[in-house]
Short mmCIF file of C-alpha atoms in Angstrom, two decimals:
data_model
loop_
_atom_site.label_atom_id
_atom_site.label_comp_id
_atom_site.label_asym_id
_atom_site.label_seq_id
_atom_site.Cartn_x
_atom_site.Cartn_y
_atom_site.Cartn_z
CA UNK X 1 -208.21 -1.54 -22.37
CA UNK X 2 -209.05 1.53 -24.34
CA UNK X 3 -210.28 2.95 -21.06
CA UNK X 4 -207.12 2.63 -19.91
CA UNK X 5 -205.33 4.66 -22.14
CA UNK X 6 -207.98 7.37 -21.42
CA UNK X 7 -207.65 7.20 -17.87
CA UNK X 8 -203.56 7.34 -18.55
CA UNK X 9 -204.09 10.15 -20.44
CA UNK X 10 -205.92 12.21 -18.80
CA UNK X 11 -203.22 11.44 -15.98
CA UNK X 12 -200.16 12.65 -17.44
CA UNK X 13 -202.85 15.79 -18.08
CA UNK X 14 -203.14 16.32 -14.33
CA UNK X 15 -199.89 15.31 -13.12
CA UNK X 16 -198.83 17.96 -15.94
CA UNK X 17 -200.52 20.72 -14.35
CA UNK X 18 -199.12 20.03 -10.34
CA UNK X 19 -195.37 19.95 -12.08
CA UNK X 20 -195.77 23.61 -13.84
CA UNK X 21 -194.91 21.54 -17.03
CA UNK X 22 -195.99 23.57 -19.80
CA UNK X 23 -195.53 20.97 -22.44
CA UNK X 24 -196.74 18.13 -21.44
CA UNK X 25 -200.74 19.23 -21.90
CA UNK X 26 -200.14 20.21 -25.74
CA UNK X 27 -198.19 16.45 -25.84
CA UNK X 28 -200.81 14.95 -24.28
CA UNK X 29 -203.31 16.48 -26.24
CA UNK X 30 -201.72 15.43 -29.36
CA UNK X 31 -201.19 11.96 -28.30
CA UNK X 32 -205.01 11.57 -27.74
CA UNK X 33 -206.20 13.71 -30.88
CA UNK X 34 -203.85 11.18 -32.71
CA UNK X 35 -205.35 9.89 -36.78
CA UNK X 36 -207.36 7.37 -36.47
CA UNK X 37 -207.31 7.21 -32.32
CA UNK X 38 -210.96 7.05 -32.47
CA UNK X 39 -213.57 5.22 -29.47
CA UNK X 40 -216.20 4.25 -32.05
CA UNK X 41 -217.55 0.68 -31.61
CA UNK X 42 -216.53 -0.31 -35.92
CA UNK X 43 -212.83 1.21 -34.90
CA UNK X 44 -211.96 -0.93 -32.15
CA UNK X 45 -213.68 -3.91 -32.75
CA UNK X 46 -211.26 -3.81 -36.44
CA UNK X 47 -208.86 -6.14 -36.50
CA UNK X 48 -205.88 -3.58 -37.36
CA UNK X 49 -207.24 -1.14 -34.93
CA UNK X 50 -204.35 -1.41 -32.44
CA UNK X 51 -201.74 -1.52 -34.68
CA UNK X 52 -203.06 1.26 -36.93
CA UNK X 53 -202.94 3.51 -33.89
CA UNK X 54 -199.49 2.79 -33.47
CA UNK X 55 -198.27 3.23 -36.91
CA UNK X 56 -200.06 6.49 -36.19
CA UNK X 57 -198.62 8.03 -32.90
CA UNK X 58 -195.15 6.92 -35.24
CA UNK X 59 -195.05 9.05 -37.67
CA UNK X 60 -197.08 11.54 -35.72
CA UNK X 61 -194.20 11.29 -32.20
CA UNK X 62 -190.37 10.43 -34.60
CA UNK X 63 -189.03 13.40 -34.80
CA UNK X 64 -184.78 13.98 -35.28
CA UNK X 65 -182.60 15.12 -33.07
CA UNK X 66 -181.40 18.67 -33.08
CA UNK X 67 -178.27 17.82 -32.97
CA UNK X 68 -177.47 15.11 -35.81
CA UNK X 69 -174.52 13.33 -36.86
CA UNK X 70 -172.67 14.25 -39.93
CA UNK X 71 -169.66 11.80 -40.26
CA UNK X 72 -170.41 8.15 -39.46
CA UNK X 73 -167.32 5.48 -39.67
CA UNK X 74 -168.17 1.92 -39.85
CA UNK X 75 -165.98 -1.30 -39.80
CA UNK X 76 -164.93 -3.94 -40.05
CA UNK X 77 -166.97 -6.46 -41.87
CA UNK X 78 -167.91 -6.94 -45.20
CA UNK X 79 -168.77 -10.03 -47.57
CA UNK X 80 -170.94 -10.83 -50.32
CA UNK X 81 -174.22 -12.56 -49.51
CA UNK X 82 -175.16 -15.47 -52.28
CA UNK X 83 -178.50 -16.30 -51.16
CA UNK X 84 -179.64 -19.84 -53.90
CA UNK X 85 -182.11 -22.56 -53.02
CA UNK X 86 -179.69 -25.14 -50.92
CA UNK X 87 -181.70 -27.64 -52.83
CA UNK X 88 -181.20 -27.37 -55.81
CA UNK X 89 -177.18 -25.94 -55.40
CA UNK X 90 -176.16 -29.29 -53.77
CA UNK X 91 -178.22 -31.51 -56.48
CA UNK X 92 -176.23 -29.06 -59.04
CA UNK X 93 -172.86 -30.98 -57.02
CA UNK X 94 -173.94 -34.08 -57.73
CA UNK X 95 -174.19 -34.61 -54.06
CA UNK X 96 -177.24 -37.27 -53.14
CA UNK X 97 -179.04 -36.71 -50.05
CA UNK X 98 -178.25 -39.22 -47.33
CA UNK X 99 -178.53 -39.38 -43.12
CA UNK X 100 -178.14 -35.88 -41.47
CA UNK X 101 -174.46 -35.33 -39.26
CA UNK X 102 -173.83 -32.11 -36.96
CA UNK X 103 -169.76 -30.52 -38.29
CA UNK X 104 -168.39 -27.59 -36.28
CA UNK X 105 -166.20 -27.57 -39.53
CA UNK X 106 -166.90 -28.81 -42.68
CA UNK X 107 -164.03 -29.67 -44.60
CA UNK X 108 -166.12 -30.95 -47.79
CA UNK X 109 -169.13 -31.24 -50.53
CA UNK X 110 -169.98 -34.01 -47.99
CA UNK X 111 -170.12 -32.88 -44.71
CA UNK X 112 -171.92 -29.69 -46.73
CA UNK X 113 -174.58 -32.09 -47.03
CA UNK X 114 -174.65 -34.27 -44.15
CA UNK X 115 -175.00 -30.42 -41.88
CA UNK X 116 -177.45 -29.11 -44.20
CA UNK X 117 -179.82 -31.80 -43.86
CA UNK X 118 -179.67 -32.30 -40.42
CA UNK X 119 -180.91 -28.16 -40.11
CA UNK X 120 -183.16 -28.81 -42.66
CA UNK X 121 -184.53 -30.99 -40.77
CA UNK X 122 -185.24 -29.44 -38.23
CA UNK X 123 -186.10 -25.99 -39.55
CA UNK X 124 -183.29 -24.32 -37.68
CA UNK X 125 -180.41 -21.60 -39.01
CA UNK X 126 -176.42 -22.66 -38.74
CA UNK X 127 -173.37 -21.00 -39.66
CA UNK X 128 -170.34 -22.90 -40.50
CA UNK X 129 -166.69 -22.56 -41.19
CA UNK X 130 -165.67 -24.46 -44.38
CA UNK X 131 -161.88 -25.29 -43.96
CA UNK X 132 -161.18 -26.07 -47.88
CA UNK X 133 -160.74 -22.58 -49.27
CA UNK X 134 -159.95 -24.77 -52.85
CA UNK X 135 -162.92 -26.74 -52.70
CA UNK X 136 -165.25 -23.49 -51.16
CA UNK X 137 -164.27 -21.65 -54.06
CA UNK X 138 -165.86 -23.58 -57.11
CA UNK X 139 -168.70 -24.26 -54.59
CA UNK X 140 -169.13 -20.30 -54.51
CA UNK X 141 -168.23 -20.54 -58.02
CA UNK X 142 -171.28 -22.58 -58.80
CA UNK X 143 -173.83 -20.66 -56.53
CA UNK X 144 -173.26 -17.67 -58.13
CA UNK X 145 -173.94 -19.24 -61.58
CA UNK X 146 -177.10 -20.52 -60.80
CA UNK X 147 -179.65 -19.17 -62.15
CA UNK X 148 -181.77 -18.42 -59.44
CA UNK X 149 -178.68 -16.84 -57.27
CA UNK X 150 -179.29 -13.14 -55.83
CA UNK X 151 -176.32 -11.63 -54.70
CA UNK X 152 -177.16 -9.20 -51.21
CA UNK X 153 -174.63 -6.72 -49.60
CA UNK X 154 -173.74 -8.95 -46.72
CA UNK X 155 -171.83 -8.50 -43.18
CA UNK X 156 -173.15 -6.35 -39.70
CA UNK X 157 -170.62 -3.16 -41.19
CA UNK X 158 -171.52 -3.13 -44.91
CA UNK X 159 -175.29 -3.73 -44.22
CA UNK X 160 -175.35 -1.09 -41.62
CA UNK X 161 -173.40 1.71 -43.55
CA UNK X 162 -176.07 0.76 -46.16
CA UNK X 163 -178.59 2.08 -43.94
CA UNK X 164 -177.39 4.89 -42.48
CA UNK X 165 -176.49 5.73 -46.45
CA UNK X 166 -180.25 6.13 -47.29
CA UNK X 167 -179.42 9.78 -45.89
CA UNK X 168 -178.22 11.87 -48.03
CA UNK X 169 -176.29 14.31 -45.48
CA UNK X 170 -174.91 11.93 -43.89
CA UNK X 171 -171.75 10.92 -44.71
CA UNK X 172 -170.08 7.47 -43.72
CA UNK X 173 -166.96 5.61 -44.50
CA UNK X 174 -166.89 1.93 -44.67
CA UNK X 175 -164.17 -0.11 -43.96
CA UNK X 176 -163.55 -3.54 -44.26
CA UNK X 177 -162.40 -6.32 -46.94
CA UNK X 178 -164.28 -4.69 -50.10
CA UNK X 179 -164.29 -6.69 -53.40
CA UNK X 180 -164.53 -6.06 -57.33
CA UNK X 181 -168.66 -6.90 -56.49
CA UNK X 182 -169.91 -5.66 -52.79
CA UNK X 183 -168.13 -2.06 -53.92
CA UNK X 184 -170.11 -2.15 -57.05
CA UNK X 185 -173.45 -3.41 -54.91
CA UNK X 186 -173.16 -0.44 -52.03
CA UNK X 187 -174.28 2.90 -51.96
CA UNK X 188 -172.09 5.88 -54.03
CA UNK X 189 -172.81 8.05 -50.86
CA UNK X 190 -170.39 5.49 -49.30
CA UNK X 191 -166.76 5.94 -48.58
CA UNK X 192 -164.26 3.09 -48.78
CA UNK X 193 -160.79 3.77 -48.55
CA UNK X 194 -158.17 2.50 -51.25
CA UNK X 195 -156.63 0.48 -48.43
CA UNK X 196 -160.09 -1.89 -47.82
CA UNK X 197 -160.09 -2.40 -51.33
CA UNK X 198 -159.39 -6.09 -52.30
CA UNK X 199 -158.80 -7.96 -55.79
CA UNK X 200 -161.89 -10.84 -54.83
CA UNK X 201 -164.13 -10.67 -52.78
CA UNK X 202 -165.77 -12.48 -49.28
CA UNK X 203 -168.31 -14.68 -50.55
CA UNK X 204 -170.58 -15.66 -47.52
CA UNK X 205 -173.16 -18.82 -49.32
CA UNK X 206 -176.65 -18.81 -47.55
CA UNK X 207 -178.60 -21.77 -49.04
CA UNK X 208 -182.32 -21.07 -48.05
CA UNK X 209 -185.00 -23.76 -47.54
CA UNK X 210 -188.82 -23.69 -48.08
CA UNK X 211 -191.70 -25.09 -45.26
CA UNK X 212 -192.50 -27.75 -46.16
CA UNK X 213 -189.52 -28.72 -48.76
CA UNK X 214 -188.27 -32.11 -49.48
CA UNK X 215 -184.66 -33.81 -50.70
CA UNK X 216 -184.73 -37.70 -49.90
CA UNK X 217 -185.98 -38.45 -46.38
CA UNK X 218 -185.74 -35.25 -45.46
CA UNK X 219 -188.47 -32.30 -44.38
CA UNK X 220 -188.09 -29.13 -43.34
CA UNK X 221 -190.38 -28.63 -40.94
CA UNK X 222 -190.33 -24.57 -41.69
CA UNK X 223 -188.59 -22.54 -44.36
CA UNK X 224 -185.43 -21.28 -42.73
CA UNK X 225 -181.38 -20.74 -43.67
CA UNK X 226 -177.76 -22.44 -43.50
CA UNK X 227 -174.38 -20.22 -44.42
CA UNK X 228 -171.29 -21.18 -44.83
CA UNK X 229 -167.94 -18.81 -45.48
CA UNK X 230 -164.33 -19.60 -45.74
CA UNK X 231 -163.69 -16.23 -44.64
CA UNK X 232 -160.63 -15.25 -43.46
CA UNK X 233 -160.26 -11.53 -44.10
CA UNK X 234 -163.15 -11.07 -41.56
CA UNK X 235 -162.84 -13.81 -39.25
CA UNK X 236 -159.14 -12.00 -38.68
CA UNK X 237 -161.02 -8.72 -38.43
CA UNK X 238 -157.78 -7.81 -40.86
CA UNK X 239 -159.84 -4.57 -41.61
CA UNK X 240 -158.97 -3.36 -37.59
CA UNK X 241 -156.29 -1.09 -38.25
CA UNK X 242 -157.15 0.18 -41.41
CA UNK X 243 -159.97 1.13 -40.19
CA UNK X 244 -158.54 2.78 -36.81
CA UNK X 245 -155.91 4.67 -38.70
CA UNK X 246 -158.47 6.08 -41.29
CA UNK X 247 -160.92 7.70 -38.51
CA UNK X 248 -157.81 10.91 -38.23
CA UNK X 249 -158.04 11.90 -41.61
CA UNK X 250 -162.26 11.18 -42.08
CA UNK X 251 -163.10 13.05 -38.32
CA UNK X 252 -166.47 11.16 -37.31
CA UNK X 253 -168.95 12.32 -34.45
CA UNK X 254 -169.95 8.22 -35.02
CA UNK X 255 -167.79 5.40 -35.16
CA UNK X 256 -169.73 2.16 -35.64
CA UNK X 257 -167.86 -1.49 -34.95
CA UNK X 258 -168.88 -5.05 -35.37
CA UNK X 259 -167.38 -8.47 -36.39
CA UNK X 260 -165.54 -8.77 -33.28
CA UNK X 261 -168.44 -12.91 -33.51
CA UNK X 262 -166.14 -13.77 -36.98
CA UNK X 263 -163.30 -14.95 -34.16
CA UNK X 264 -165.65 -16.93 -32.39
CA UNK X 265 -164.98 -20.37 -32.63
CA UNK X 266 -161.56 -20.15 -33.79
CA UNK X 267 -159.51 -21.54 -31.09
CA UNK X 268 -158.21 -19.45 -27.97
CA UNK X 269 -154.93 -19.12 -28.77
CA UNK X 270 -155.66 -16.85 -32.44
CA UNK X 271 -159.28 -15.02 -30.27
CA UNK X 272 -156.49 -14.46 -27.85
CA UNK X 273 -153.95 -12.12 -29.45
CA UNK X 274 -156.20 -10.47 -32.28
CA UNK X 275 -158.26 -8.99 -29.29
CA UNK X 276 -155.97 -7.60 -27.56
CA UNK X 277 -154.46 -6.24 -31.07
CA UNK X 278 -158.15 -4.85 -31.33
CA UNK X 279 -158.35 -2.88 -27.76
CA UNK X 280 -155.13 -1.42 -28.23
CA UNK X 281 -156.80 -0.01 -32.35
CA UNK X 282 -160.05 1.06 -30.65
CA UNK X 283 -158.22 3.12 -27.64
CA UNK X 284 -156.96 4.86 -30.18
CA UNK X 285 -159.80 6.43 -30.81
CA UNK X 286 -160.79 9.50 -29.23
CA UNK X 287 -162.22 9.66 -26.75
CA UNK X 288 -164.81 11.92 -27.49
CA UNK X 289 -166.32 10.18 -30.38
CA UNK X 290 -168.42 7.42 -28.90
CA UNK X 291 -168.49 4.16 -30.05
CA UNK X 292 -171.29 1.41 -30.66
CA UNK X 293 -170.38 -1.96 -30.42
CA UNK X 294 -172.97 -4.20 -32.59
CA UNK X 295 -172.81 -8.22 -31.14
CA UNK X 296 -173.65 -10.57 -33.19
CA UNK X 297 -174.39 -15.03 -32.36
CA UNK X 298 -171.37 -16.55 -29.93
CA UNK X 299 -170.78 -19.59 -28.99
CA UNK X 300 -167.72 -19.26 -26.87
CA UNK X 301 -167.87 -18.26 -23.39
CA UNK X 302 -164.75 -17.61 -22.83
CA UNK X 303 -163.96 -14.84 -25.75
CA UNK X 304 -167.71 -13.35 -24.65
CA UNK X 305 -165.85 -13.11 -20.66
CA UNK X 306 -162.68 -11.46 -22.54
CA UNK X 307 -165.14 -8.57 -24.56
CA UNK X 308 -167.56 -8.24 -22.08
CA UNK X 309 -164.79 -7.94 -18.82
CA UNK X 310 -161.23 -7.02 -19.75
CA UNK X 311 -161.31 -5.81 -23.27
CA UNK X 312 -163.92 -4.47 -25.30
CA UNK X 313 -167.41 -3.76 -24.27
CA UNK X 314 -165.58 -0.70 -21.43
CA UNK X 315 -164.39 0.92 -23.81
CA UNK X 316 -167.24 1.94 -26.01
CA UNK X 317 -170.38 4.18 -25.11
CA UNK X 318 -173.44 2.02 -27.12
CA UNK X 319 -174.48 -1.71 -27.93
CA UNK X 320 -176.39 -3.09 -30.20
CA UNK X 321 -178.01 -7.23 -29.65
CA UNK X 322 -181.19 -9.24 -29.81
CA UNK X 323 -182.41 -11.80 -27.28
CA UNK X 324 -180.13 -14.82 -28.12
CA UNK X 325 -177.01 -12.71 -27.81
CA UNK X 326 -178.70 -11.14 -24.52
CA UNK X 327 -179.17 -14.80 -22.79
CA UNK X 328 -175.43 -15.72 -23.78
CA UNK X 329 -173.84 -12.60 -22.59
CA UNK X 330 -175.71 -13.48 -19.07
CA UNK X 331 -174.71 -17.23 -19.48
CA UNK X 332 -170.64 -16.22 -19.64
CA UNK X 333 -170.59 -13.90 -17.36
CA UNK X 334 -173.26 -15.85 -14.73
CA UNK X 335 -175.97 -12.93 -14.34
CA UNK X 336 -179.17 -12.61 -13.88
CA UNK X 337 -181.56 -15.82 -15.41
CA UNK X 338 -177.98 -17.50 -16.53
CA UNK X 339 -179.94 -20.46 -15.87
CA UNK X 340 -182.03 -20.17 -18.25
CA UNK X 341 -181.14 -23.02 -21.57
CA UNK X 342 -183.66 -20.37 -23.76
CA UNK X 343 -186.60 -17.77 -24.25
CA UNK X 344 -189.92 -19.47 -24.07
CA UNK X 345 -192.43 -17.97 -26.64
CA UNK X 346 -191.41 -13.71 -26.84
CA UNK X 347 -188.27 -12.49 -24.09
CA UNK X 348 -190.63 -12.22 -20.91
CA UNK X 349 -189.98 -7.91 -20.44
CA UNK X 350 -188.81 -8.22 -16.43
CA UNK X 351 -186.00 -10.51 -17.40
CA UNK X 352 -184.99 -8.57 -19.85
CA UNK X 353 -184.63 -5.40 -18.19
CA UNK X 354 -182.73 -7.20 -15.17
CA UNK X 355 -179.98 -8.34 -17.34
CA UNK X 356 -179.47 -4.94 -19.23
CA UNK X 357 -179.54 -3.52 -15.61
CA UNK X 358 -176.65 -5.85 -14.51
CA UNK X 359 -174.96 -4.97 -17.85
CA UNK X 360 -175.15 -1.24 -17.56
CA UNK X 361 -174.58 -1.80 -13.87
CA UNK X 362 -171.37 -4.76 -14.52
CA UNK X 363 -169.76 -3.01 -16.91
CA UNK X 364 -171.30 0.31 -17.59
CA UNK X 365 -170.89 3.52 -16.32
CA UNK X 366 -174.14 3.10 -14.11
CA UNK X 367 -171.81 5.56 -11.78
CA UNK X 368 -170.51 7.86 -12.34
CA UNK X 369 -167.37 7.34 -10.07
CA UNK X 370 -166.98 4.33 -13.25
CA UNK X 371 -163.82 4.40 -15.96
CA UNK X 372 -166.12 2.74 -18.40
CA UNK X 373 -167.32 4.18 -21.36
CA UNK X 374 -170.87 1.62 -21.29
CA UNK X 375 -174.35 3.90 -21.29
CA UNK X 376 -176.61 3.17 -23.72
CA UNK X 377 -177.90 -0.95 -25.02
CA UNK X 378 -180.14 -1.32 -27.67
CA UNK X 379 -181.98 -4.68 -27.36
CA UNK X 380 -184.04 -6.16 -30.38
CA UNK X 381 -186.50 -8.71 -30.49
CA UNK X 382 -189.44 -9.85 -32.36
CA UNK X 383 -192.56 -8.61 -30.22
CA UNK X 384 -190.96 -5.58 -29.02
CA UNK X 385 -187.42 -3.19 -28.62
CA UNK X 386 -186.16 -1.90 -25.45
CA UNK X 387 -183.27 1.86 -25.39
CA UNK X 388 -181.79 1.40 -22.09
CA UNK X 389 -179.32 4.42 -21.05
CA UNK X 390 -177.42 5.65 -18.47
CA UNK X 391 -179.28 8.86 -16.99
CA UNK X 392 -177.92 12.40 -18.42
CA UNK X 393 -175.58 10.76 -21.44
CA UNK X 394 -177.87 10.48 -25.20
CA UNK X 395 -180.88 12.39 -26.08
CA UNK X 396 -183.64 11.40 -27.82
CA UNK X 397 -184.46 7.96 -27.58
CA UNK X 398 -187.96 7.79 -27.11
CA UNK X 399 -188.21 8.54 -30.63
CA UNK X 400 -184.55 6.56 -31.49
CA UNK X 401 -186.47 3.36 -30.13
CA UNK X 402 -189.96 4.30 -32.62
CA UNK X 403 -187.46 4.65 -35.58
CA UNK X 404 -185.93 1.26 -35.24
CA UNK X 405 -189.41 -0.35 -33.98
CA UNK X 406 -190.61 1.04 -37.49
CA UNK X 407 -187.42 0.24 -39.68
CA UNK X 408 -188.14 -3.31 -38.25
CA UNK X 409 -191.78 -3.43 -39.84
CA UNK X 410 -190.68 -1.79 -43.08
CA UNK X 411 -187.97 -3.74 -43.56
CA UNK X 412 -189.71 -6.61 -43.30
CA UNK X 413 -192.38 -6.38 -45.60
CA UNK X 414 -190.23 -4.58 -48.01
CA UNK X 415 -191.93 -1.09 -47.70
CA UNK X 416 -191.58 2.20 -47.07
CA UNK X 417 -193.76 2.83 -44.73
CA UNK X 418 -196.11 0.22 -42.24
CA UNK X 419 -199.17 -1.24 -44.15
CA UNK X 420 -201.79 -1.92 -41.37
CA UNK X 421 -202.67 -5.28 -43.28
CA UNK X 422 -199.46 -6.87 -43.50
CA UNK X 423 -198.58 -7.08 -39.93
CA UNK X 424 -199.70 -7.54 -36.56
CA UNK X 425 -199.00 -6.93 -33.15
CA UNK X 426 -197.35 -9.57 -30.38
CA UNK X 427 -195.73 -8.03 -27.87
CA UNK X 428 -197.54 -7.86 -24.08
CA UNK X 429 -199.52 -5.04 -23.19
CA UNK X 430 -198.64 -5.82 -19.71
CA UNK X 431 -195.80 -7.27 -18.38
CA UNK X 432 -193.44 -6.33 -15.32
CA UNK X 433 -190.60 -3.18 -14.93
CA UNK X 434 -188.08 -6.69 -13.49
CA UNK X 435 -189.22 -10.68 -12.68
CA UNK X 436 -186.87 -9.45 -9.12
CA UNK X 437 -188.27 -7.57 -6.78
CA UNK X 438 -189.81 -5.32 -5.63
CA UNK X 439 -191.01 -4.74 -9.22
CA UNK X 440 -194.08 -2.42 -10.86
CA UNK X 441 -196.93 -3.27 -12.89
CA UNK X 442 -196.77 -1.48 -16.66
CA UNK X 443 -198.87 -0.95 -20.13
CA UNK X 444 -198.75 -0.45 -23.30
CA UNK X 445 -200.09 2.78 -24.65
CA UNK X 446 -200.84 2.45 -28.40
CA UNK X 447 -201.27 6.07 -28.66
CA UNK X 448 -198.02 7.25 -27.41
CA UNK X 449 -195.94 3.68 -27.73
CA UNK X 450 -193.45 3.97 -25.91
CA UNK X 451 -193.72 2.92 -22.18
CA UNK X 452 -190.76 4.66 -19.83
CA UNK X 453 -189.68 3.48 -16.88
CA UNK X 454 -186.57 3.89 -13.80
CA UNK X 455 -184.16 2.01 -12.42
CA UNK X 456 -181.83 4.44 -9.75
CA UNK X 457 -180.09 6.19 -12.93
CA UNK X 458 -181.05 3.86 -15.40
CA UNK X 459 -184.23 5.13 -17.74
CA UNK X 460 -186.16 1.73 -19.86
CA UNK X 461 -187.74 3.21 -23.46
CA UNK X 462 -190.19 0.64 -24.56
CA UNK X 463 -191.55 0.07 -27.53
CA UNK X 464 -193.80 -2.55 -30.02
CA UNK X 465 -192.25 -4.38 -33.05
CA UNK X 466 -195.38 -4.24 -35.67
CA UNK X 467 -194.23 -7.67 -36.83
CA UNK X 468 -194.33 -8.92 -40.59
CA UNK X 469 -196.66 -11.28 -41.19
CA UNK X 470 -194.56 -12.76 -44.01
CA UNK X 471 -191.47 -11.24 -44.12
CA UNK X 472 -190.01 -11.33 -47.36
CA UNK X 473 -186.39 -11.00 -46.31
CA UNK X 474 -185.03 -11.09 -42.53
CA UNK X 475 -181.13 -11.25 -42.80
CA UNK X 476 -179.65 -8.07 -41.51
CA UNK X 477 -182.55 -6.71 -39.92
CA UNK X 478 -180.70 -6.57 -36.77
CA UNK X 479 -178.22 -4.05 -38.51
CA UNK X 480 -181.39 -1.97 -40.39
CA UNK X 481 -182.53 -1.54 -36.76
CA UNK X 482 -178.97 -0.42 -35.13
CA UNK X 483 -178.36 1.99 -37.37
CA UNK X 484 -182.17 3.80 -37.43
CA UNK X 485 -181.62 3.65 -33.81
CA UNK X 486 -178.81 5.86 -33.60
CA UNK X 487 -179.76 8.09 -36.80
CA UNK X 488 -182.33 9.26 -33.93
CA UNK X 489 -180.29 9.16 -30.72
CA UNK X 490 -177.65 12.73 -30.08
CA UNK X 491 -175.13 12.42 -27.84
CA UNK X 492 -175.88 15.12 -24.77
CA UNK X 493 -172.84 17.81 -24.90
CA UNK X 494 -172.08 17.98 -21.43
CA UNK X 495 -171.04 14.67 -20.57
CA UNK X 496 -167.47 13.59 -21.83
CA UNK X 497 -166.80 10.31 -22.95
#
């Protein structure tokens, strides 16, 4: 494998000279001379040699773009996540363990208990809406007062804003239902319009359980969480019009939008009318401002199709999503590999590549004649990321995809920099560019950990993730990945949106 990497580097060097590139030899020499990229048997046989080389490459090769964002506006879902032991909270609510049963909507403590037991016994994550406002508030109060309860910034928009605010030279506007508790927790650098402030917070309760934890006759096979809320503000995207109206004064050079998934499962009558209003509001944003849409888990195929085909996706410039959302999008639109029920293990790179290309060809601007604005997709899964772009619209994407992978490693482990003893490489070292012919066999070079290939006028950037062996917290990881990828991205000026 190391010989292959060296041969690849020398071949690239030769190609660079052949085509007269003055920069390529210097780049290749930099890759070959990266710290810790040694051929000694001791280093090659060490358990973390690959991880060390990749981590070193990240530090050497990740650079900010020439033209950086100065003002980013983010909206529109925000809440407070209350994290507490599920079993402990239900015991405090004087609920006895019993038989598990799933409920699409929770109406009472009994429904909550049954749904929690149902998913705890399977070790599966789930999220449900709690219909009774007063009953939910009583439970939320009990959770907030529980001794070991933890409070976190929640909601995709608020989490993305928090990540962006770690860069001191960047002005960040957050618009969403911001109550007093959330406002107190937000970074001081984040600007919240007065119309976004409300008297009470929207709380999402996250009931955690550990691997092997027991409650009555139920035992969790693995650690996971059950989430529920009575969140009407985010559920109707009530802050969207306020968000769009605030852009005229704030004058952002990038807009990040999330929260559409909150309308999923609320019935066609609600989302159909509200989605039209949302599209009308988004269409009022100036055409020269790129819009990134952060997707999240959905279950209604008709709703996803409306977002994808006629409504939102054609009018945004970029989207971020994970493997579950990618497959559901293909299933809803009858795209490539839609017959798959779910991914088995690490998602196949070739299949992922096929779906990403289909999205840009069907719903993006892969052809100059297209009226769609979509030219960029940031895909992330546990083991690797792929950043795919239409040629001529985005710059610095090699650094952007590596930056997203690096923040995934750091944030999951709760560290500021990569500790190679706490991470492991799970990405495939060899893979195909497509699952459909014609396909190209590709390989990963740890010293230059972005594999690039093209399909037509679309370019793919693949990079591995150094997966945290014992993650401290995974909630919001996708939001941090997309935020970091955007921070390192550059919109090329010659292509207006």
